[in-house]
Coordinates of C-alpha atoms (C1' of nucleotides) in Angstrom, one line a residue:
Chain A
M1 CA -15.7 8.4 -10.2
T2 CA -12.9 10.1 -12.0
T3 CA -10.2 11.7 -10.0
G4 CA -10.7 12.5 -6.3
S5 CA -7.1 13.6 -6.5
A6 CA -6.6 14.0 -2.8
E7 CA -7.9 10.5 -2.2
R8 CA -6.1 8.9 -5.0
R9 CA -2.9 10.0 -3.3
G10 CA -4.3 8.7 -0.1
E11 CA -1.2 9.6 1.8
A12 CA -0.4 12.0 4.6
V13 CA 0.9 14.1 1.8
P14 CA 0.0 17.7 2.6
L15 CA -2.7 18.4 0.1
R16 CA -1.6 20.5 -2.8
L17 CA -1.6 24.2 -2.2
K18 CA -2.2 26.9 -4.7
K19 CA 0.7 28.8 -5.9
S20 CA -0.2 32.1 -4.1
E21 CA -0.9 30.3 -0.8
R22 CA 2.5 28.5 -1.0
R23 CA 4.2 31.8 -1.6
R24 CA 2.5 33.4 1.3
Q25 CA 3.7 30.6 3.5
I26 CA 7.2 31.0 2.3
L27 CA 7.1 34.6 3.3
L28 CA 5.7 33.7 6.7
E29 CA 8.3 31.1 7.2
L30 CA 10.9 33.8 6.6
K31 CA 9.5 35.8 9.4
L32 CA 10.2 32.9 11.7
Q33 CA 13.5 31.8 10.3
P34 CA 15.8 34.2 8.5
H35 CA 16.7 31.6 6.0
V36 CA 14.9 28.8 4.2
R37 CA 16.4 26.1 2.0
N38 CA 15.1 25.2 -1.3
G39 CA 15.1 21.5 -0.6
D40 CA 13.3 21.8 2.7
L41 CA 10.5 23.8 1.3
A42 CA 10.1 21.4 -1.7
E43 CA 9.7 18.5 0.7
R44 CA 7.4 20.4 3.0
F45 CA 5.0 21.4 0.2
G46 CA 5.4 18.2 -1.7
V47 CA 6.6 19.9 -4.8
S48 CA 9.8 19.8 -6.8
S49 CA 12.6 22.0 -5.9
E50 CA 12.3 23.6 -9.3
T51 CA 8.9 24.9 -8.4
I52 CA 10.3 26.4 -5.2
R53 CA 13.1 28.0 -7.3
R54 CA 10.5 29.6 -9.5
D55 CA 8.7 30.9 -6.4
F56 CA 12.0 32.4 -5.2
D57 CA 12.4 34.0 -8.6
A58 CA 9.0 35.6 -8.5
L59 CA 9.2 36.7 -4.9
S60 CA 12.6 38.2 -5.3
G61 CA 11.4 40.0 -8.4
E62 CA 8.9 41.7 -6.2
G63 CA 11.7 42.5 -3.6
L64 CA 9.9 40.4 -1.0
I65 CA 12.8 38.1 -0.4
Q66 CA 16.5 37.9 -1.4
R67 CA 18.0 34.9 -3.0
A68 CA 21.1 32.9 -2.1
T69 CA 22.5 29.8 -3.6
G70 CA 20.4 26.9 -2.2
G71 CA 17.8 29.1 -0.5
A72 CA 16.4 32.5 0.2
Y73 CA 16.4 34.9 3.1
A74 CA 14.3 37.8 4.3
P75 CA 15.4 41.3 3.2
A76 CA 17.4 42.9 6.0
H77 CA 15.7 42.4 9.4
G78 CA 12.4 43.7 8.2
H79 CA 14.0 47.1 7.7
H80 CA 13.2 48.4 4.3
P81 CA 16.1 50.0 2.7
S82 CA 14.7 52.6 0.3
L83 CA 16.4 52.5 -3.0
D84 CA 18.9 55.3 -2.6
E85 CA 20.2 53.8 0.6
R86 CA 21.4 50.8 -1.2
S87 CA 24.4 52.1 -3.2
A88 CA 27.8 51.1 -2.0
A89 CA 28.8 54.8 -1.8
H90 CA 26.1 55.5 0.8
V91 CA 27.0 52.4 2.8
A92 CA 30.6 53.6 3.0
E93 CA 29.4 57.1 4.0
R94 CA 27.3 55.7 6.8
D95 CA 30.1 53.5 8.0
R96 CA 32.4 56.4 8.3
I97 CA 29.8 58.6 10.0
G98 CA 29.0 55.7 12.4
R99 CA 32.6 55.2 13.4
R100 CA 33.2 58.9 13.9
A101 CA 30.2 59.2 16.1
A102 CA 31.0 56.1 18.1
A103 CA 34.4 57.7 19.0
L104 CA 32.5 60.3 20.9
V105 CA 31.2 57.9 23.5
A106 CA 33.2 57.3 26.6
D107 CA 33.0 54.2 28.9
G108 CA 30.2 54.4 31.4
E109 CA 28.1 56.9 29.5
T110 CA 24.3 56.6 28.9
L111 CA 22.9 57.1 25.4
M112 CA 19.8 57.3 23.5
V113 CA 19.8 56.1 19.9
D114 CA 17.2 56.8 17.3
S115 CA 16.0 54.6 14.5
G116 CA 17.4 54.7 11.0
S117 CA 20.1 53.2 8.7
T118 CA 22.7 55.7 9.8
T119 CA 22.1 55.0 13.5
I120 CA 22.4 51.2 12.8
A121 CA 25.9 51.9 11.4
F122 CA 26.6 53.9 14.5
A123 CA 25.5 51.0 16.7
R124 CA 27.7 48.6 14.7
A125 CA 30.7 50.8 15.2
L126 CA 30.0 51.1 18.9
A127 CA 29.7 47.4 19.3
I128 CA 33.1 46.9 17.5
L129 CA 34.8 49.5 19.7
G130 CA 33.4 47.6 22.7
T131 CA 32.6 50.8 24.7
R132 CA 30.9 49.9 27.9
C133 CA 27.7 51.9 28.1
T134 CA 23.9 51.9 28.5
V135 CA 21.8 52.5 25.5
L136 CA 18.1 53.3 25.2
T137 CA 16.6 53.0 21.8
N138 CA 13.4 52.7 19.9
S139 CA 14.9 50.7 17.1
I140 CA 15.0 46.9 17.1
P141 CA 17.9 46.6 14.6
V142 CA 19.9 49.0 16.8
A143 CA 19.2 46.9 19.8
M144 CA 20.1 43.7 18.0
T145 CA 23.3 45.2 16.6
L146 CA 24.4 46.5 20.0
A147 CA 23.7 43.1 21.5
T148 CA 26.8 41.7 19.9
G149 CA 29.1 44.0 21.9
E150 CA 30.1 43.0 25.4
G151 CA 29.2 45.2 28.2
I152 CA 26.5 47.2 26.5
A153 CA 23.2 47.3 28.5
I154 CA 20.3 47.8 26.2
R155 CA 16.9 49.1 27.1
L156 CA 14.2 49.1 24.4
C157 CA 11.3 51.6 24.3
P158 CA 7.7 50.5 24.3
G159 CA 5.3 51.6 21.6
D160 CA 3.5 50.8 18.4
Y161 CA 5.5 48.5 16.2
L162 CA 6.2 49.9 12.8
P163 CA 7.1 47.0 10.6
A164 CA 8.6 49.1 7.8
E165 CA 11.4 50.3 10.0
S166 CA 11.3 47.8 12.8
A167 CA 10.9 50.6 15.2
L168 CA 8.6 51.8 17.9
V169 CA 6.6 55.0 17.9
G170 CA 3.7 56.6 19.6
T171 CA 2.8 58.2 23.0
D172 CA 4.1 55.1 24.9
T173 CA 7.4 55.7 23.3
L174 CA 7.5 59.3 24.2
D175 CA 6.4 58.9 27.8
F176 CA 9.0 56.2 28.3
I177 CA 11.8 58.4 26.9
D178 CA 10.7 61.2 29.3
R179 CA 11.5 59.0 32.3
F180 CA 15.2 59.1 31.5
N181 CA 18.1 61.5 31.4
V182 CA 21.2 60.5 29.4
D183 CA 24.6 61.9 28.6
R184 CA 24.2 61.9 24.8
C185 CA 21.8 61.1 22.1
F186 CA 22.4 60.1 18.5
I187 CA 19.7 60.7 16.0
G188 CA 19.4 60.6 12.2
A189 CA 17.1 62.5 9.9
S190 CA 15.8 62.2 6.4
A191 CA 16.8 65.7 5.4
I192 CA 18.6 68.8 6.6
S193 CA 18.3 72.4 5.5
A194 CA 19.2 75.8 6.9
E195 CA 16.1 75.6 9.1
G196 CA 17.3 72.4 10.7
P197 CA 16.9 68.6 10.3
S198 CA 13.6 67.2 9.3
E199 CA 12.0 63.8 9.0
A200 CA 9.7 62.1 6.5
V201 CA 7.9 59.9 9.1
Q202 CA 6.0 62.1 11.5
G203 CA 6.0 59.7 14.4
F204 CA 9.8 59.6 14.3
A205 CA 10.1 63.4 14.5
A206 CA 8.5 63.4 17.9
V207 CA 10.7 60.7 19.2
K208 CA 13.9 62.5 18.0
R209 CA 12.7 65.7 19.6
R210 CA 12.0 64.0 22.9
M211 CA 15.4 62.3 22.9
L212 CA 17.2 65.6 22.2
K213 CA 15.3 67.1 25.2
R214 CA 16.4 64.4 27.6
A215 CA 20.1 64.3 26.6
A216 CA 22.8 66.5 27.9
C217 CA 24.4 66.4 24.5
G218 CA 22.7 65.9 21.1
H219 CA 24.4 64.6 18.0
L220 CA 22.9 64.4 14.5
L221 CA 24.2 61.8 12.1
I222 CA 23.6 62.6 8.5
G223 CA 25.0 62.0 5.1
S224 CA 25.8 64.8 2.7
A225 CA 23.3 63.5 0.2
K226 CA 20.6 64.9 2.4
F227 CA 22.0 68.4 2.6
G228 CA 19.7 71.1 1.5
R229 CA 16.6 69.0 1.4
K230 CA 13.5 69.3 3.5
G231 CA 11.4 66.5 5.0
L232 CA 7.8 66.6 6.2
A233 CA 8.2 67.4 9.8
R234 CA 10.8 69.6 11.3
V235 CA 12.7 67.8 14.1
A236 CA 14.6 70.6 15.8
G237 CA 16.6 73.7 15.4
F238 CA 20.3 73.7 15.3
A239 CA 20.4 75.3 18.7
D240 CA 19.2 71.9 20.1
L241 CA 22.2 70.1 18.6
D242 CA 25.6 70.1 20.0
S243 CA 27.2 68.6 16.9
I244 CA 26.4 67.1 13.6
V245 CA 28.5 64.2 12.2
V246 CA 28.8 64.2 8.5
D247 CA 30.8 62.7 5.7
R248 CA 31.5 66.1 4.0
A249 CA 31.5 69.6 5.4
P250 CA 28.4 71.6 4.5
E251 CA 28.5 74.8 2.5
G252 CA 26.4 77.9 1.8
E253 CA 23.3 78.6 3.8
L254 CA 23.5 75.4 5.7
A255 CA 27.1 76.1 6.9
A256 CA 26.1 79.7 7.8
A257 CA 23.2 78.5 9.9
L258 CA 25.4 76.0 11.7
A259 CA 27.9 78.7 12.4
V260 CA 25.3 81.0 13.9
S261 CA 24.1 78.3 16.3
G262 CA 27.6 77.3 17.2
T263 CA 26.9 73.6 16.4
D264 CA 30.1 71.6 16.0
I265 CA 30.7 70.0 12.7
L266 CA 32.5 66.7 12.8
V267 CA 33.6 65.5 9.4
A268 CA 34.1 61.7 9.3
Q269 CA 37.6 60.8 8.0
Chain B
M1 CA 61.3 49.5 10.3
T2 CA 61.6 46.1 8.7
T3 CA 58.5 44.9 7.0
G4 CA 55.5 47.2 7.3
S5 CA 53.5 44.5 5.7
A6 CA 50.6 46.8 5.2
E7 CA 52.9 49.1 3.2
R8 CA 54.5 46.3 1.3
R9 CA 51.1 45.5 -0.2
G10 CA 50.7 49.2 -0.7
E11 CA 47.1 48.7 -1.8
A12 CA 43.7 49.7 -0.3
V13 CA 43.8 46.1 0.7
P14 CA 42.1 46.0 4.1
L15 CA 45.0 45.1 6.4
R16 CA 45.0 41.6 7.7
L17 CA 42.8 41.0 10.7
K18 CA 43.2 38.4 13.4
K19 CA 41.1 35.4 13.3
S20 CA 39.1 36.4 16.4
E21 CA 38.5 39.9 15.1
R22 CA 37.4 38.6 11.7
R23 CA 34.9 36.3 13.3
R24 CA 33.5 39.1 15.5
Q25 CA 33.0 41.1 12.4
I26 CA 31.2 38.3 10.8
L27 CA 28.8 38.1 13.7
L28 CA 28.3 41.9 13.6
E29 CA 27.6 41.8 9.9
L30 CA 24.9 39.2 10.6
K31 CA 23.2 41.6 12.9
L32 CA 22.9 44.0 10.0
Q33 CA 22.1 41.6 7.3
P34 CA 20.3 38.4 7.9
H35 CA 22.6 36.5 5.5
V36 CA 26.2 36.7 4.5
R37 CA 27.8 35.0 1.6
N38 CA 31.0 33.1 1.8
G39 CA 32.4 34.7 -1.3
D40 CA 31.5 38.3 -0.2
L41 CA 33.2 37.9 3.1
A42 CA 36.3 36.4 1.5
E43 CA 36.7 39.3 -0.7
R44 CA 36.0 41.9 2.0
F45 CA 38.5 40.4 4.4
G46 CA 41.0 39.6 1.7
V47 CA 41.2 36.0 2.6
S48 CA 40.4 32.8 0.8
S49 CA 36.9 31.5 0.9
E50 CA 38.2 28.4 2.5
T51 CA 39.2 30.5 5.5
I52 CA 35.7 31.9 5.7
R53 CA 34.3 28.4 5.5
R54 CA 36.5 27.5 8.5
D55 CA 35.2 30.5 10.4
F56 CA 31.6 29.4 9.6
D57 CA 32.5 25.9 11.0
A58 CA 33.8 27.3 14.2
L59 CA 31.0 29.8 14.8
S60 CA 28.3 27.4 14.0
G61 CA 30.0 24.9 16.3
E62 CA 29.4 27.5 19.1
G63 CA 25.8 27.9 17.9
L64 CA 26.5 31.6 17.0
I65 CA 25.5 31.2 13.4
Q66 CA 23.8 28.7 11.2
R67 CA 25.2 27.5 8.0
A68 CA 23.6 27.4 4.6
T69 CA 24.9 26.5 1.2
G70 CA 27.0 29.4 0.0
G71 CA 26.9 31.3 3.3
A72 CA 25.6 31.6 6.8
Y73 CA 22.8 33.3 8.6
A74 CA 22.0 34.4 12.1
P75 CA 20.3 31.9 14.3
A76 CA 16.5 32.5 14.1
H77 CA 16.0 36.1 14.9
G78 CA 18.6 36.0 17.6
H79 CA 16.4 33.5 19.3
H80 CA 18.4 30.5 20.6
P81 CA 16.7 27.2 19.9
S82 CA 17.8 24.8 22.5
L83 CA 18.5 21.5 21.1
D84 CA 15.3 19.7 21.8
E85 CA 13.3 22.4 20.2
R86 CA 14.8 21.6 16.8
S87 CA 13.4 18.3 15.9
A88 CA 10.8 18.2 13.2
A89 CA 8.4 16.5 15.5
H90 CA 8.4 19.4 17.9
V91 CA 8.0 21.9 15.1
A92 CA 4.9 20.1 14.0
E93 CA 3.7 20.0 17.6
R94 CA 4.1 23.7 18.0
D95 CA 2.4 24.4 14.7
R96 CA -0.6 22.4 15.7
I97 CA -0.8 24.0 19.1
G98 CA -0.4 27.5 17.6
R99 CA -3.2 26.9 15.2
R100 CA -5.5 25.6 17.8
A101 CA -4.8 28.6 20.1
A102 CA -5.2 31.1 17.3
A103 CA -8.7 29.7 16.6
L104 CA -9.7 31.0 20.1
V105 CA -9.2 34.6 19.1
A106 CA -12.2 36.6 17.8
D107 CA -12.0 39.7 15.7
G108 CA -11.5 42.9 17.6
E109 CA -10.1 41.3 20.7
T110 CA -7.0 42.5 22.6
L111 CA -4.3 40.0 23.5
M112 CA -1.0 39.7 25.4
V113 CA 1.5 37.3 24.0
D114 CA 4.6 36.0 25.8
S115 CA 8.0 35.2 24.5
G116 CA 8.9 31.7 23.4
S117 CA 9.0 29.3 20.4
T118 CA 5.5 28.1 20.9
T119 CA 4.1 31.6 21.1
I120 CA 5.9 32.4 17.9
A121 CA 4.1 29.5 16.3
F122 CA 0.9 31.0 17.7
A123 CA 1.7 34.4 16.2
R124 CA 2.3 32.8 12.9
A125 CA -1.0 31.0 12.9
L126 CA -2.8 34.2 13.9
A127 CA -1.2 36.1 11.1
I128 CA -2.3 33.5 8.6
L129 CA -5.9 33.5 9.9
G130 CA -5.9 37.3 9.5
T131 CA -7.8 37.9 12.6
R132 CA -8.1 41.6 13.3
C133 CA -6.9 42.3 16.8
T134 CA -4.5 44.2 19.0
V135 CA -1.5 42.4 20.5
L136 CA 0.8 43.5 23.3
T137 CA 4.0 41.4 23.5
N138 CA 7.4 41.4 25.0
S139 CA 8.9 39.3 22.2
I140 CA 10.4 40.8 19.2
P141 CA 10.0 37.7 17.0
V142 CA 6.3 37.6 17.9
A143 CA 6.0 41.3 16.9
M144 CA 7.8 40.7 13.7
T145 CA 5.7 37.6 12.8
L146 CA 2.5 39.3 13.5
A147 CA 3.5 42.2 11.4
T148 CA 2.9 40.1 8.3
G149 CA -0.8 39.9 9.0
E150 CA -3.1 42.6 7.9
G151 CA -5.1 44.4 10.5
I152 CA -3.1 43.5 13.5
A153 CA -2.0 46.4 15.7
I154 CA 1.2 45.5 17.6
R155 CA 2.4 47.2 20.8
L156 CA 5.8 46.2 22.1
C157 CA 6.7 46.3 25.8
P158 CA 9.8 48.2 27.0
G159 CA 12.5 46.6 29.0
D160 CA 16.0 45.2 29.2
Y161 CA 16.8 43.6 25.9
L162 CA 17.7 39.9 26.3
P163 CA 19.6 38.9 23.2
A164 CA 19.3 35.1 23.7
E165 CA 15.6 35.3 23.3
S166 CA 15.1 38.6 21.6
A167 CA 12.7 39.5 24.3
L168 CA 12.3 42.2 26.9
V169 CA 12.2 41.7 30.6
G170 CA 12.6 43.7 33.8
T171 CA 10.6 46.2 35.9
D172 CA 9.9 48.4 32.9
T173 CA 8.3 45.5 31.2
L174 CA 6.2 44.6 34.2
D175 CA 5.1 48.2 34.9
F176 CA 4.1 48.6 31.3
I177 CA 2.0 45.4 31.3
D178 CA 0.2 46.7 34.4
R179 CA -1.2 49.6 32.5
F180 CA -3.3 47.4 30.2
N181 CA -6.3 45.1 30.4
V182 CA -6.9 42.6 27.7
D183 CA -9.3 39.9 26.7
R184 CA -6.9 37.0 26.5
C185 CA -3.3 36.2 27.1
F186 CA -1.2 33.4 25.6
I187 CA 1.9 32.3 27.4
G188 CA 4.3 29.5 27.1
A189 CA 6.4 27.7 29.7
S190 CA 9.5 25.6 29.9
A191 CA 7.9 22.9 32.0
I192 CA 4.6 21.9 33.5
S193 CA 3.9 19.6 36.5
A194 CA 1.0 19.0 38.9
E195 CA 2.0 22.1 40.7
G196 CA 1.6 24.3 37.6
P197 CA 3.7 25.7 34.8
S198 CA 7.3 26.8 35.5
E199 CA 9.9 28.7 33.6
A200 CA 13.7 28.3 33.4
V201 CA 14.4 32.0 32.9
Q202 CA 13.4 33.9 36.0
G203 CA 12.7 37.2 34.4
F204 CA 10.2 35.5 32.1
A205 CA 8.2 34.0 35.0
A206 CA 7.4 37.5 36.3
V207 CA 6.3 38.7 32.9
K208 CA 4.0 35.7 32.4
R209 CA 2.5 36.2 35.9
R210 CA 1.8 39.8 35.2
M211 CA 0.2 39.0 31.8
L212 CA -2.1 36.5 33.4
K213 CA -3.1 39.0 36.0
R214 CA -4.1 41.6 33.4
A215 CA -6.0 39.3 31.1
A216 CA -9.7 38.2 31.5
C217 CA -8.7 34.8 30.1
G218 CA -5.4 33.0 30.3
H219 CA -4.2 30.3 28.0
L220 CA -1.1 28.2 28.4
L221 CA 0.5 26.8 25.2
I222 CA 2.7 23.8 25.9
G223 CA 4.0 20.7 24.2
S224 CA 3.6 17.3 25.7
A225 CA 7.3 16.9 25.9
K226 CA 7.3 19.2 28.8
F227 CA 4.7 17.3 30.9
G228 CA 5.8 16.3 34.3
R229 CA 8.9 18.4 34.4
K230 CA 9.8 21.3 36.6
G231 CA 11.5 24.6 35.8
L232 CA 13.3 27.0 38.1
A233 CA 10.6 29.5 38.8
R234 CA 6.9 28.7 39.2
V235 CA 4.8 30.8 36.9
A236 CA 1.3 30.3 38.3
G237 CA -1.2 27.8 39.6
F238 CA -3.7 26.2 37.4
A239 CA -6.4 28.3 39.0
D240 CA -4.9 31.2 37.1
L241 CA -5.3 29.5 33.8
D242 CA -8.6 29.2 31.9
S243 CA -7.2 26.7 29.5
I244 CA -4.1 24.9 28.3
V245 CA -3.5 24.1 24.7
V246 CA -1.6 20.9 24.2
D247 CA -0.7 18.5 21.4
R248 CA -1.7 15.4 23.6
A249 CA -4.0 15.1 26.6
P250 CA -2.1 14.9 29.9
E251 CA -2.5 11.9 32.2
G252 CA -1.9 11.0 35.8
E253 CA -1.2 13.6 38.4
L254 CA -1.1 16.4 35.9
A255 CA -4.6 15.5 34.5
A256 CA -5.9 15.2 38.1
A257 CA -4.6 18.6 39.0
L258 CA -6.2 20.2 36.0
A259 CA -9.5 18.5 36.7
V260 CA -9.5 19.9 40.2
S261 CA -8.9 23.5 39.0
G262 CA -11.4 23.2 36.2
T263 CA -8.9 24.2 33.6
D264 CA -10.0 23.4 30.1
I265 CA -7.8 21.2 28.1
L266 CA -7.7 21.9 24.4
V267 CA -6.0 19.2 22.4
A268 CA -4.7 20.4 19.1
Q269 CA -5.9 18.2 16.2
Chain C
dT1 C1' -16.8 17.8 -23.1
dA2 C1' -13.1 19.8 -25.5
dG3 C1' -9.7 23.3 -25.8
dG4 C1' -6.4 26.6 -24.0
dG5 C1' -3.3 28.2 -20.7
dA6 C1' -0.9 28.1 -16.5
dA7 C1' 1.7 25.4 -13.3
dC8 C1' 4.6 21.8 -12.5
dG9 C1' 8.1 18.0 -13.2
dA10 C1' 11.9 16.1 -15.6
dT11 C1' 16.2 16.2 -18.0
dG12 C1' 21.0 17.5 -18.9
dG13 C1' 25.1 20.4 -19.1
dA14 C1' 27.5 24.5 -17.1
dT15 C1' 28.6 26.5 -12.8
dT16 C1' 29.2 26.9 -8.0
dT17 C1' 30.1 25.1 -3.7
dG18 C1' 31.7 21.8 -0.2
dC19 C1' 35.2 19.1 1.5
dC20 C1' 39.6 16.8 2.1
dA21 C1' 44.6 16.6 2.4
dC22 C1' 48.9 18.7 2.1
dA23 C1' 52.0 22.7 1.8
dA24 C1' 53.2 27.4 2.9
dA25 C1' 53.1 31.2 6.0
dA26 C1' 52.5 33.5 10.4
dC27 C1' 52.6 33.4 15.2
dT28 C1' 54.3 31.9 19.9
dG29 C1' 57.3 30.9 23.6
dT30 C1' 61.8 29.8 24.9
Chain D
dA1 C1' 67.1 32.9 16.6
dC2 C1' 64.6 28.6 16.4
dA3 C1' 61.4 25.0 16.7
dG4 C1' 56.7 23.8 17.2
dT5 C1' 52.0 25.1 16.7
dT6 C1' 48.4 27.5 14.6
dT7 C1' 46.4 29.6 10.8
dT8 C1' 45.8 30.1 6.0
dG9 C1' 46.3 29.0 0.9
dT10 C1' 45.9 25.7 -3.0
dG11 C1' 44.4 22.0 -5.9
dG12 C1' 41.4 18.3 -7.0
dC13 C1' 37.3 15.9 -6.8
dA14 C1' 32.4 15.0 -5.4
dA15 C1' 28.0 16.9 -4.7
dA16 C1' 24.6 20.3 -5.0
dT17 C1' 22.7 24.0 -7.5
dC18 C1' 21.4 26.8 -11.5
dC19 C1' 19.3 27.5 -15.8
dA20 C1' 17.0 26.6 -20.1
dT21 C1' 14.1 23.6 -22.4
dC22 C1' 10.4 20.5 -23.2
dG23 C1' 6.6 17.4 -22.0
dT24 C1' 2.8 16.5 -18.8
dT25 C1' -0.8 17.5 -15.7
dC26 C1' -4.3 20.2 -13.9
dC27 C1' -7.8 23.8 -13.9
dC28 C1' -10.8 26.9 -15.9
dT29 C1' -13.9 28.2 -19.4
dA30 C1' -16.7 28.1 -23.5

DNA sequence: TAGGGAACGATGGATTTGCCACAAAACTGT
DNA sequence: ACAGTTTTGTGGCAAATCCATCGTTCCCTA
């Protein structure tokens, strides 16, 4: 009668899971809780904490989790930072741009804010300033960031949930945006050329366009690293933008195009 | 002109922040990143790591953050777990209930899912099962949890963002729900008595009611710890529910009321 | 049934982190 | 200006964690 390994243990011990299944559960757990502890998981799966540590190593190698002493956590609110957005230089850029843009907002104004890493930086700056305002957004990280500030009313768009960006897109989103009129809107873009800003994700381009249409004043937040590049879908012409907020003044063709359309250029810091 | 302490240091050293400001920034940072390290913050603010530790202590005392070895993290996706929901026993309960409820869903069905810790457990079970379906929800954690599963289309409701629960409420939410018809809806509640389920947060009660109305089949997910209690706002009568999913069969008045209405009782495990 | 390989557990020393108590510094109100 | 309070820094020690290594167990396949 050999083993019968489950019976031999005979306990309420959770029966031994395969490695892959255990790792899948770790990832799922991280969707529930932002942080898991090494020891807790070891106990729950009935394995040694060394094994969990090895799981962490493997998963973090694939970029699915991030490690911290004593545990692991999910990578940034489900919002995938593509490689180039990781460098410290770009973080500083975005912070400066975000602060400059937030300074444009006056108490009592209504805003629309788009999805993207630059607009998250903007949201953060706005929350720090403590400007009282109403914000409509299709980005979950933006909503969560703004929620730390006092006196900011947040309205989230409906739509199809896009996990990679934690944002909402689709016709529901567009229809919803159409129902509002706001003082300003703040959008990002994945590229900007003399023809105007463009966006890699097509669903986003439509949202940005719609926001610009419903706002009295449109602001584009974009880092100089994206100057002169072109994305898949054109978002708008410069005529639709009242100002662009950048970390460095544009030059050449781009500067000329902006001059023609009369778009203000706000250089952060 | 005396000191000019910032000048005396003369460095790019970030000028000394007040305690309250530093703590506010820590909270903001946690909206951006799910996890912060003690050492990183110490360096960034130019204070000792012991100070950061004290900040962590204070903030976690207020329930604003949770601590982990080497750092701190935001409390469960911005979703406040009230004390009684923390015990391991209740976690196990909810897991069982979630799995039982997820088994009800067939491939290709359309669902509505409400906000709450039990429905998050349901979402997790559904994602693990890998059932292909379309889900409409007003809960951000539910949306994020479901996003791990393959083949699940997620549609999020619009509405006013409620940071404490990471959920959406208000007339926008209700109007949106009204536009859909689904096969099933899964809701939670903060209490259940012979009169029916009730809810502590009034905005939620309206959402739950509306979801029940638009679904061919309504399921209530609730732990036995909530039996016999009453919340602020009544959600529905048992006649509106096709089944309740519980971890233990109800008794007495509650059982009698359920028998009268013919509501199925599904006991998990 | 035996062999091979992967997964896991155990051990021990280096490192990190937590925690406590006391001292220095900054801030506050009079 | 001064005294008291609050906040922060420092040092030492205990505990937890990390990491590399090695032996064992389990599973799969020939």
